[in-house]
Tab-separated table of C-alpha atoms in Angstrom:
chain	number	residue	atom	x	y	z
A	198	UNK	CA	209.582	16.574	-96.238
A	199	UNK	CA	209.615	15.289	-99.919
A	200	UNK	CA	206.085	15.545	-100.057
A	201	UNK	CA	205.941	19.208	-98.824
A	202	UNK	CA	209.072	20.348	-101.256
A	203	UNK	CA	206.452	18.691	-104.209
A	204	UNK	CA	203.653	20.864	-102.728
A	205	UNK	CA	205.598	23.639	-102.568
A	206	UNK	CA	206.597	23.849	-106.298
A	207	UNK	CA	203.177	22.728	-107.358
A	208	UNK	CA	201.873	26.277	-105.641
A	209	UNK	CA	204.340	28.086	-107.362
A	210	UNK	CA	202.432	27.035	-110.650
A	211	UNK	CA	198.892	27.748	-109.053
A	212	UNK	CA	197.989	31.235	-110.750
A	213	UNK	CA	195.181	33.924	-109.346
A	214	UNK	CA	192.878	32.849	-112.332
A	215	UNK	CA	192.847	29.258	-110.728
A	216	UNK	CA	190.056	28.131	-109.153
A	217	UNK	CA	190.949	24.517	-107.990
A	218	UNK	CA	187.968	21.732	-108.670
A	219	UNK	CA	185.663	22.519	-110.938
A	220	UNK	CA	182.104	23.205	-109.694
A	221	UNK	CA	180.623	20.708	-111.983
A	222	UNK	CA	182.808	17.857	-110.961
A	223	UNK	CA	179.898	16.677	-108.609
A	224	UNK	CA	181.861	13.572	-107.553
A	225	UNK	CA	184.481	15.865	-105.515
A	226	UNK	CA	181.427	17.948	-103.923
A	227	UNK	CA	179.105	14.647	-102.888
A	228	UNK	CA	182.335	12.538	-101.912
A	229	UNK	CA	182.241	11.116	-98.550
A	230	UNK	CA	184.197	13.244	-95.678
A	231	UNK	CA	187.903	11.978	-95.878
A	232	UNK	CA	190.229	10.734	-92.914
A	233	UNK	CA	194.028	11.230	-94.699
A	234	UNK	CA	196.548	10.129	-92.347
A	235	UNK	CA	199.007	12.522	-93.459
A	236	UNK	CA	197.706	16.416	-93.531
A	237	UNK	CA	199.117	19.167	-94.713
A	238	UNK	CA	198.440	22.582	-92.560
A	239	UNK	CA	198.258	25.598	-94.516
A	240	UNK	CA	199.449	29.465	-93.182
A	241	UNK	CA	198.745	32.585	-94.781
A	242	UNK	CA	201.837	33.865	-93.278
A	243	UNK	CA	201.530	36.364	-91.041
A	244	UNK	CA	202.118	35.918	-87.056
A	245	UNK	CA	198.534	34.900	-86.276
A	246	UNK	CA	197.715	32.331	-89.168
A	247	UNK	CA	201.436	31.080	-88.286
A	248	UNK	CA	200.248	30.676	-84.681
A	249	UNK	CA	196.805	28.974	-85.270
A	250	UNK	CA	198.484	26.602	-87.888
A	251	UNK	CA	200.735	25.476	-85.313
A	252	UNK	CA	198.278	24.748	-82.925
A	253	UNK	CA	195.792	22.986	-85.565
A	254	UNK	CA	199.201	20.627	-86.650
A	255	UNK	CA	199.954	20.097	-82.963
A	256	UNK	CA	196.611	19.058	-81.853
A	257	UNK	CA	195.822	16.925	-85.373
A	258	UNK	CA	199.657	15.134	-84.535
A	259	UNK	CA	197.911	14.281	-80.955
A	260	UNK	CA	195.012	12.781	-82.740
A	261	UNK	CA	197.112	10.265	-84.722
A	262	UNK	CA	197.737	12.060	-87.759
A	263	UNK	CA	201.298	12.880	-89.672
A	264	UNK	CA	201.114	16.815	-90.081
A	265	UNK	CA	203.155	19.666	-92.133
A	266	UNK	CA	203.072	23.119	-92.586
A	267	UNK	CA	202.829	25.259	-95.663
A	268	UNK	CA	202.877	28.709	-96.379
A	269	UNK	CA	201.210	30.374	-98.944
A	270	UNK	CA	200.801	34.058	-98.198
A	271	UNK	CA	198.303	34.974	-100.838
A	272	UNK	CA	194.445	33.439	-100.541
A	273	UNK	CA	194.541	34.074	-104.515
A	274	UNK	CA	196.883	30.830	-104.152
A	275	UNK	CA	196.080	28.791	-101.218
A	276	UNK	CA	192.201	28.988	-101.722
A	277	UNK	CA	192.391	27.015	-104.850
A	278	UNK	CA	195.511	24.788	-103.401
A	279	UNK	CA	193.019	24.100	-100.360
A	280	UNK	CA	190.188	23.274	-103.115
A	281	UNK	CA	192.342	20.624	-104.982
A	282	UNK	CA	193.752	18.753	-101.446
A	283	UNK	CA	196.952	20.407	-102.237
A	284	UNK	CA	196.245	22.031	-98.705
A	285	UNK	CA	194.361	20.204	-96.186
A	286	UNK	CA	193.386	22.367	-93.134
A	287	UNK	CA	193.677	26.302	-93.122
A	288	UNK	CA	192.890	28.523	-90.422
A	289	UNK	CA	190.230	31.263	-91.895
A	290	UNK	CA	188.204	34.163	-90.612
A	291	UNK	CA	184.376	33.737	-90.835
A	292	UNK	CA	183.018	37.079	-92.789
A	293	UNK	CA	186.478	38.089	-94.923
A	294	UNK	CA	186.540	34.163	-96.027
A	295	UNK	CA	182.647	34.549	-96.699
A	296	UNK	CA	182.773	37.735	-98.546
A	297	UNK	CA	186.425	36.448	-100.382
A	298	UNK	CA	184.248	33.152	-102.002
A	299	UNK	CA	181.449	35.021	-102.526
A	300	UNK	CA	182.957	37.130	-104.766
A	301	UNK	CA	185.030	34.659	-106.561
A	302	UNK	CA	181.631	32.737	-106.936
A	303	UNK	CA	179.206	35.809	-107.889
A	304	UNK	CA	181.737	38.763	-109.437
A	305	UNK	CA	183.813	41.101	-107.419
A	306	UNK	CA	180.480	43.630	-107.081
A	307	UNK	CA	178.071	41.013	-105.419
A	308	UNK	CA	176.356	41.997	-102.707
A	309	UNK	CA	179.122	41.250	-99.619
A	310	UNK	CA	177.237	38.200	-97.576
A	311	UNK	CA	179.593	38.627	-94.469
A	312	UNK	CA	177.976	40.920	-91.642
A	313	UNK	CA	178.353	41.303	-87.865
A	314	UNK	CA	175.296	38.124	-87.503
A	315	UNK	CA	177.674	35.519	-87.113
A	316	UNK	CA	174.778	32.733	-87.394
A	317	UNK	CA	173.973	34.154	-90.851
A	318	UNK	CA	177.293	34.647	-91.662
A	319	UNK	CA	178.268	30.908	-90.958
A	320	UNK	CA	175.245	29.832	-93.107
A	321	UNK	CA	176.303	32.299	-96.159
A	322	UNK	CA	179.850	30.498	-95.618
A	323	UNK	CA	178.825	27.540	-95.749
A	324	UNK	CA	176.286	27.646	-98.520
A	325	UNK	CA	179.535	28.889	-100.571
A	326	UNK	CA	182.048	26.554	-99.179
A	327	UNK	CA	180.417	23.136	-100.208
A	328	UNK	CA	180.116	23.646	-103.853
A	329	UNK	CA	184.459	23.576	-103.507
A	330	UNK	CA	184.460	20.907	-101.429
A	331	UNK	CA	185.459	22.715	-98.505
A	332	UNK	CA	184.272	22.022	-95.165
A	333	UNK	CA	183.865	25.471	-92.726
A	334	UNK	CA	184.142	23.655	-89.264
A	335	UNK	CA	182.509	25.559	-85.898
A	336	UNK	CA	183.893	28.697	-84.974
A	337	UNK	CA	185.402	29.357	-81.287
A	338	UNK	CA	185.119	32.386	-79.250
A	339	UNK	CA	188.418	34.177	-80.700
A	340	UNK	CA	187.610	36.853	-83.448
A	341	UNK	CA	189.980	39.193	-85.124
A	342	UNK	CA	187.986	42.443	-86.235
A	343	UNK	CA	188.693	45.813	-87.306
A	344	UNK	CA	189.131	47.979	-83.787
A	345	UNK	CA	189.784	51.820	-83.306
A	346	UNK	CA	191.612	52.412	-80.772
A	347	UNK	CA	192.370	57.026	-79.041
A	348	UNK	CA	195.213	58.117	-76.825
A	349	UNK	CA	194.196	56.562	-73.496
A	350	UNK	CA	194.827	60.175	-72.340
A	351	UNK	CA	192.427	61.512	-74.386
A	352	UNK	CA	189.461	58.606	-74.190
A	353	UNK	CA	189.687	59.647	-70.445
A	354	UNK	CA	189.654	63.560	-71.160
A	355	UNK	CA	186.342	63.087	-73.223
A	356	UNK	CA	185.079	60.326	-71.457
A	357	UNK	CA	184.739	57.915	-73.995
A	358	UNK	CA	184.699	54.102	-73.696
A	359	UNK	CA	182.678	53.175	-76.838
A	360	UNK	CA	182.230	54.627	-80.359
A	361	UNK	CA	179.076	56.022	-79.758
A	362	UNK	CA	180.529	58.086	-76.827
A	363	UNK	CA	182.982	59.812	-79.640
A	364	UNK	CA	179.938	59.784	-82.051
A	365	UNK	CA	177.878	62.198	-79.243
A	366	UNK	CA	181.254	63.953	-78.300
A	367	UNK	CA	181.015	66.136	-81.609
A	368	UNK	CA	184.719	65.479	-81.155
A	369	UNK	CA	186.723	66.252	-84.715
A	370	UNK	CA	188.747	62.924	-85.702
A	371	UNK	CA	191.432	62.542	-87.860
A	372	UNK	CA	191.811	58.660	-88.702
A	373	UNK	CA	195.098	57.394	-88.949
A	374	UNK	CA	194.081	54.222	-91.440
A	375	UNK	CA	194.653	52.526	-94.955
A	376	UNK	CA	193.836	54.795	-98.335
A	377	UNK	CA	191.235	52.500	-98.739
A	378	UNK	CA	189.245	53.449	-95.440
A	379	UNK	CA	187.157	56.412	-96.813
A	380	UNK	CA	185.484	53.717	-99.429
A	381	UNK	CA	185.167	50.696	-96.939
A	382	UNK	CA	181.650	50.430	-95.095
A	383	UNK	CA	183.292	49.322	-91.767
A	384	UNK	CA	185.783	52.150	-91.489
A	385	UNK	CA	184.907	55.914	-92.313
A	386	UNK	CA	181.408	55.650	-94.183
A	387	UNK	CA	180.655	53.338	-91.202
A	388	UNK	CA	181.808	55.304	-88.537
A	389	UNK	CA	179.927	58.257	-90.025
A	390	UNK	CA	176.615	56.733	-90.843
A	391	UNK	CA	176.625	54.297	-87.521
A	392	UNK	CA	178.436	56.663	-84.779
A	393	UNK	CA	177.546	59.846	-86.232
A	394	UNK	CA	181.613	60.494	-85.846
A	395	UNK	CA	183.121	63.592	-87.436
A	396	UNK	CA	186.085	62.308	-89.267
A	397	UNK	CA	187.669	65.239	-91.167
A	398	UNK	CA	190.121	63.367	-92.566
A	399	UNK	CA	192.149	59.799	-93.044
A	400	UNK	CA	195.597	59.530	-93.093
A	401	UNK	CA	196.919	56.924	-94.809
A	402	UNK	CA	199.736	55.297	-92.700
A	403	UNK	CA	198.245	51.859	-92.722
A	404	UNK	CA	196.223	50.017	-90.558
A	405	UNK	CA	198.048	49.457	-87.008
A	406	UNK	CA	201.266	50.202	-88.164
A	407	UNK	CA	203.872	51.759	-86.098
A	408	UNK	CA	203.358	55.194	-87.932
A	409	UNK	CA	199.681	55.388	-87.798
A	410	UNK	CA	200.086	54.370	-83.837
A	411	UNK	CA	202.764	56.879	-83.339
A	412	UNK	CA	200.385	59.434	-85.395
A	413	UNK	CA	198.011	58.899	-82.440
A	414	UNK	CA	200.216	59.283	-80.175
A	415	UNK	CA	201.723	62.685	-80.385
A	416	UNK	CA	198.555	63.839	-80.947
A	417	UNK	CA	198.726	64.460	-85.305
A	418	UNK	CA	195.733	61.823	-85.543
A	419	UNK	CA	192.776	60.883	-82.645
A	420	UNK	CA	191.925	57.613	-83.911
A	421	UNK	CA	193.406	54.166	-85.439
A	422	UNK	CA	192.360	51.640	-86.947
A	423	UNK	CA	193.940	48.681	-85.906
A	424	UNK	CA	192.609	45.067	-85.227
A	425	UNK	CA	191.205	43.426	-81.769
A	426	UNK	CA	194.202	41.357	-81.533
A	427	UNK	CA	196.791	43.853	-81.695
A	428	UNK	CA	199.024	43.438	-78.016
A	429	UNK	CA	201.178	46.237	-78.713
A	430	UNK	CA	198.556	49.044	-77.646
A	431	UNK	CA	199.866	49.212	-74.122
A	432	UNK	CA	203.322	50.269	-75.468
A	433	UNK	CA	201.733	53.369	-77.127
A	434	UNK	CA	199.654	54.459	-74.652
A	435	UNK	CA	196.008	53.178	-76.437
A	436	UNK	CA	192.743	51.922	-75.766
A	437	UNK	CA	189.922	50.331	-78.100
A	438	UNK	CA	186.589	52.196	-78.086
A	439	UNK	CA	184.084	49.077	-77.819
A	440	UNK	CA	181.929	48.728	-81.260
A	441	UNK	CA	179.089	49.083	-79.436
A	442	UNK	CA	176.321	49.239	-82.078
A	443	UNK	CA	178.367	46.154	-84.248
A	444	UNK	CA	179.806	47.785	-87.050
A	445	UNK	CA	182.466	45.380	-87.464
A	446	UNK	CA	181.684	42.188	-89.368
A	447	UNK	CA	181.776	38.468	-87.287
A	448	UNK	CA	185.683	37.593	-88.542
A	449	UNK	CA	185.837	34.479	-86.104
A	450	UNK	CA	188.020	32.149	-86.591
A	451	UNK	CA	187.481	29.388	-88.200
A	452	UNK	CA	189.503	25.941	-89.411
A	453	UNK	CA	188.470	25.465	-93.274
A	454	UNK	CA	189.013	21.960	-94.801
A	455	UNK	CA	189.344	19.559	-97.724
A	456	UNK	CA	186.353	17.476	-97.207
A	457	UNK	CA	187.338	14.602	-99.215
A	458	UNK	CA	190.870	14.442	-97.188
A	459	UNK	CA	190.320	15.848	-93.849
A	460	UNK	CA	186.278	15.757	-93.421
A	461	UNK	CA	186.142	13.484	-91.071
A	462	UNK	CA	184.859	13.512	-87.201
A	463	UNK	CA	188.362	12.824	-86.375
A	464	UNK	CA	189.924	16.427	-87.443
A	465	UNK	CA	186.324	18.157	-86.549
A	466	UNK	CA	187.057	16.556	-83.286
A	467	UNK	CA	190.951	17.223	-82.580
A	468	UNK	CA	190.403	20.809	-83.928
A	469	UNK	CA	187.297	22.070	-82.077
A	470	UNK	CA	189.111	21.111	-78.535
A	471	UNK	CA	190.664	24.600	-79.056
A	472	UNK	CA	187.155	26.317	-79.816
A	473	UNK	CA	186.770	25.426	-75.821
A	474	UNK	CA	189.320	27.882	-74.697
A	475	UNK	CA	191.100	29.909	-76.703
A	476	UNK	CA	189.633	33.538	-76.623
A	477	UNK	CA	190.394	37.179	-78.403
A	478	UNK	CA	192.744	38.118	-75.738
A	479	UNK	CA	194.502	34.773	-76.105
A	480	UNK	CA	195.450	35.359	-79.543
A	481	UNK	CA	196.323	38.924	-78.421
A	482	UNK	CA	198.659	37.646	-76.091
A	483	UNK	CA	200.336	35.122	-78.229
A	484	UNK	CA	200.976	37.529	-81.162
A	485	UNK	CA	202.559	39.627	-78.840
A	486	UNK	CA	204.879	36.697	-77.978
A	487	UNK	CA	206.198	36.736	-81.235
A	488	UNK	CA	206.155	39.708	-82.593
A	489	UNK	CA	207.326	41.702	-79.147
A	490	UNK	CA	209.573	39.171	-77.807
A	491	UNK	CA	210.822	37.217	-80.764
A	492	UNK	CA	209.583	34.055	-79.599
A	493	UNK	CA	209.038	31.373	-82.235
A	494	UNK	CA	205.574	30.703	-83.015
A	495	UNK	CA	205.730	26.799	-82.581
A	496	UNK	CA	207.189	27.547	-78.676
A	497	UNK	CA	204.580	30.138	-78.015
A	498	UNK	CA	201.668	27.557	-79.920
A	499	UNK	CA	202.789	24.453	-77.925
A	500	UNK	CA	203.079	26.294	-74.980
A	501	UNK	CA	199.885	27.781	-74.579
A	502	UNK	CA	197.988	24.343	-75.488
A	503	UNK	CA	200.173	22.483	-72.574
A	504	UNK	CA	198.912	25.325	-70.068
A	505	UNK	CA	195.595	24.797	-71.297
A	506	UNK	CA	195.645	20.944	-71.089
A	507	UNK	CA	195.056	20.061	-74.454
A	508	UNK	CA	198.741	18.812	-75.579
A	509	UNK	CA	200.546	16.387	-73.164
C-alpha cells in the first residue's frame, strides 16, 4: 500500500510533455527481460481496462507475484509512467496504442501505422514499443472496435445485416456519433468511401452514449456509432451491421509491459492463459456486469476466470 500511495503522487508530477526513458539511454532498451516480484497493474479507468487489470493482477498473484492496481486515466500519463517502471503491466488495444506511439515518436501528422491487418499492425507496434522499453505481449481473440449499430426494426425492414447491405440500400443515414466523426477515416469518410453509405448528416451526441442510442431509437438518427463491446444494445432495441469489408482498425487487446521489470516468460506466461479464452462477447458480457448491474469489477473479473478454470 505504501508503495502504491508513492506511485500515486509520483504520477501526479508526470506531465503530457513527459516521455519516460530517454530513447538514447540504450542500457534500458538492450536490458535483459525483468522478473519483479512485486508488479504494479495499471488501468486507464474506464469499466473495461478496470476489468482486464483485474484479471491480469489476479492471474500474475496465481503465478507467484505480489500485485497492485493503479489508475491513471489519461495515456498522456500512464504511457510514460509505464516507460519508467512506474507502471508495470497495462492492458492496451493493438492499432489505437500503435497509432498513439507512433505519433508521439514521428509528430502528430505521421502517417497512422494501425490498420485492420492485425499481423502488420503487431509488427508496426512492436517496432515502436522496443525503443521505450516496452514489451507488446500476443494478442487474444477479444477486440474492442468501432461498431454501428440501426434500430433492429429497421435492419429487418431494409434487410440489412452488414454495412455494405446499407451501402446498396441507397438508404439516407443520419449518424448519431462524436463531432469528430465527419474528419475520422473509420467513421463518416469511411463509411462513404468503403460502403458507399449516404450519411447526410452526424449528430454529435457522442459515441454510444445514452442520447445518441436513444436518437436511434425513436427514429431522429438511423445509425450509431458505438463499440463491439457495448452489452447494452439489447435494452434499446439495436443490432451491429457486421464491417464486412474491414473498415475498422485491429484494436485487440493486448497486455503492454516494462521489459526490464516484468519481461520475463513468467508474466508472458501467466498473462497469455487468458488469450485462450476470453473472446469479444466475453468482454461484452462482463462490462455489462458492471455497468448494468453494479457489480464490482474485481467480483465480475474473478468470477469469470474461476468459470473458465484459470483461477482456483
Amino acid at each position: 500500500m505504501r508503495r502504491r500511495a508513492a506511485l500515486a503522487g509520483l504520477l501526479l508530477l508526470v506531465t503530457g510533455c513527459s516521455t519516460g526513458p530517454s530513447l538514447e539511454n540504450k542500457g534500458a532498451v538492450t536490458a535483459p527481460p525483468g522478473d519483479s516480484h512485486h508488479l504494479t497493474i495499471g488501468s486507464a479507468g474506464f469499466t473495461e481496462s478496470d476489468l482486464l487489470a483485474q484479471m491480469y493482477a489476479l492471474l500474475l498473484k496465481q503465478a507467484g507475484y505480489t500485485t497492485s492496481l493503479l489508475t491513471v486515466a489519461n495515456r498522456e500519463l500512464y504511457e510514460p509512467a509505464l516507460e519508467s517502471g512506474q507502471i508495470d503491466v497495462v492492458p492496451e488495444y493493438a492499432a489505437t496504442f500503435a497509432d498513439w506511439l507512433n505519433a508521439k515518436t514521428n509528430g502528430p501528422d505521421a502517417p497512422a501505422v494501425g490498420s485492420p491487418d492485425l499481423a502488420a499492425t503487431m509488427k508496426a507496434l512492436r517496432r515502436l514499443a522496443a525503443p521505450r522499453g516496452l514489451t507488446v505481449l500476443p494478442p487474444g481473440k477479444a477486440v474492442d472496435q468501432n461498431a454501428f449499430a440501426v434500430a433492429r426494426s429497421y435492419a429487418a425492414k431494409h434487410h440489412l445485416r452488414t454495412l455494405s447491405d446499407l451501402g446498396a440500400s441507397g438508404l439516407e443515414v443520419r449518424l448519431a456519433a462524436g463531432d469528430e466523426c465527419v474528419q475520422r477515416p473509420y467513421c463518416e469518410p469511411g463509411l462513404k468511401k468503403v460502403y458507399g453509405i449516404d450519411i447526410t448528416a452526424v449528430d454529435p451526441k457522442g459515441v454510444g452514449t445514452t442520447q445518441a442510442k436513444n436518437a436511434v431509437r425513436n427514429g431522429q438518427d438511423q445509425m450509431v456509432l458505438t463499440t463491439t463491446t457495448d452489452a447494452t444494445l439489447d435494452q434499446f432495441g439495436l443490432v451491429i451491421l457486421a464491417d464486412d469489408k474491414h473498415l475498422q482498425n485491429a484494436d485487440y487487446v493486448v497486455p503492454v509491459v516494462n521489459r526490464s521489470r516484468a519481461g520475463s516468460t513468467g508474466v508472458t506466461e501467466a498473462l497469455g492463459k487468458l488469450n485462450d479464452v476470453l473472446t469479444t462477447a466475453d468482454l461484452a458480457s462482463m462490462n455489462q456486469q458492471v455497468d448494468s448491474w453494479r457489480r464490482l469489477a474485481q467480483d465480475v473479473a474473478r468470477t469469470y476466470l474461476q468459470d473458465k478454470g484459470l483461477l482456483k
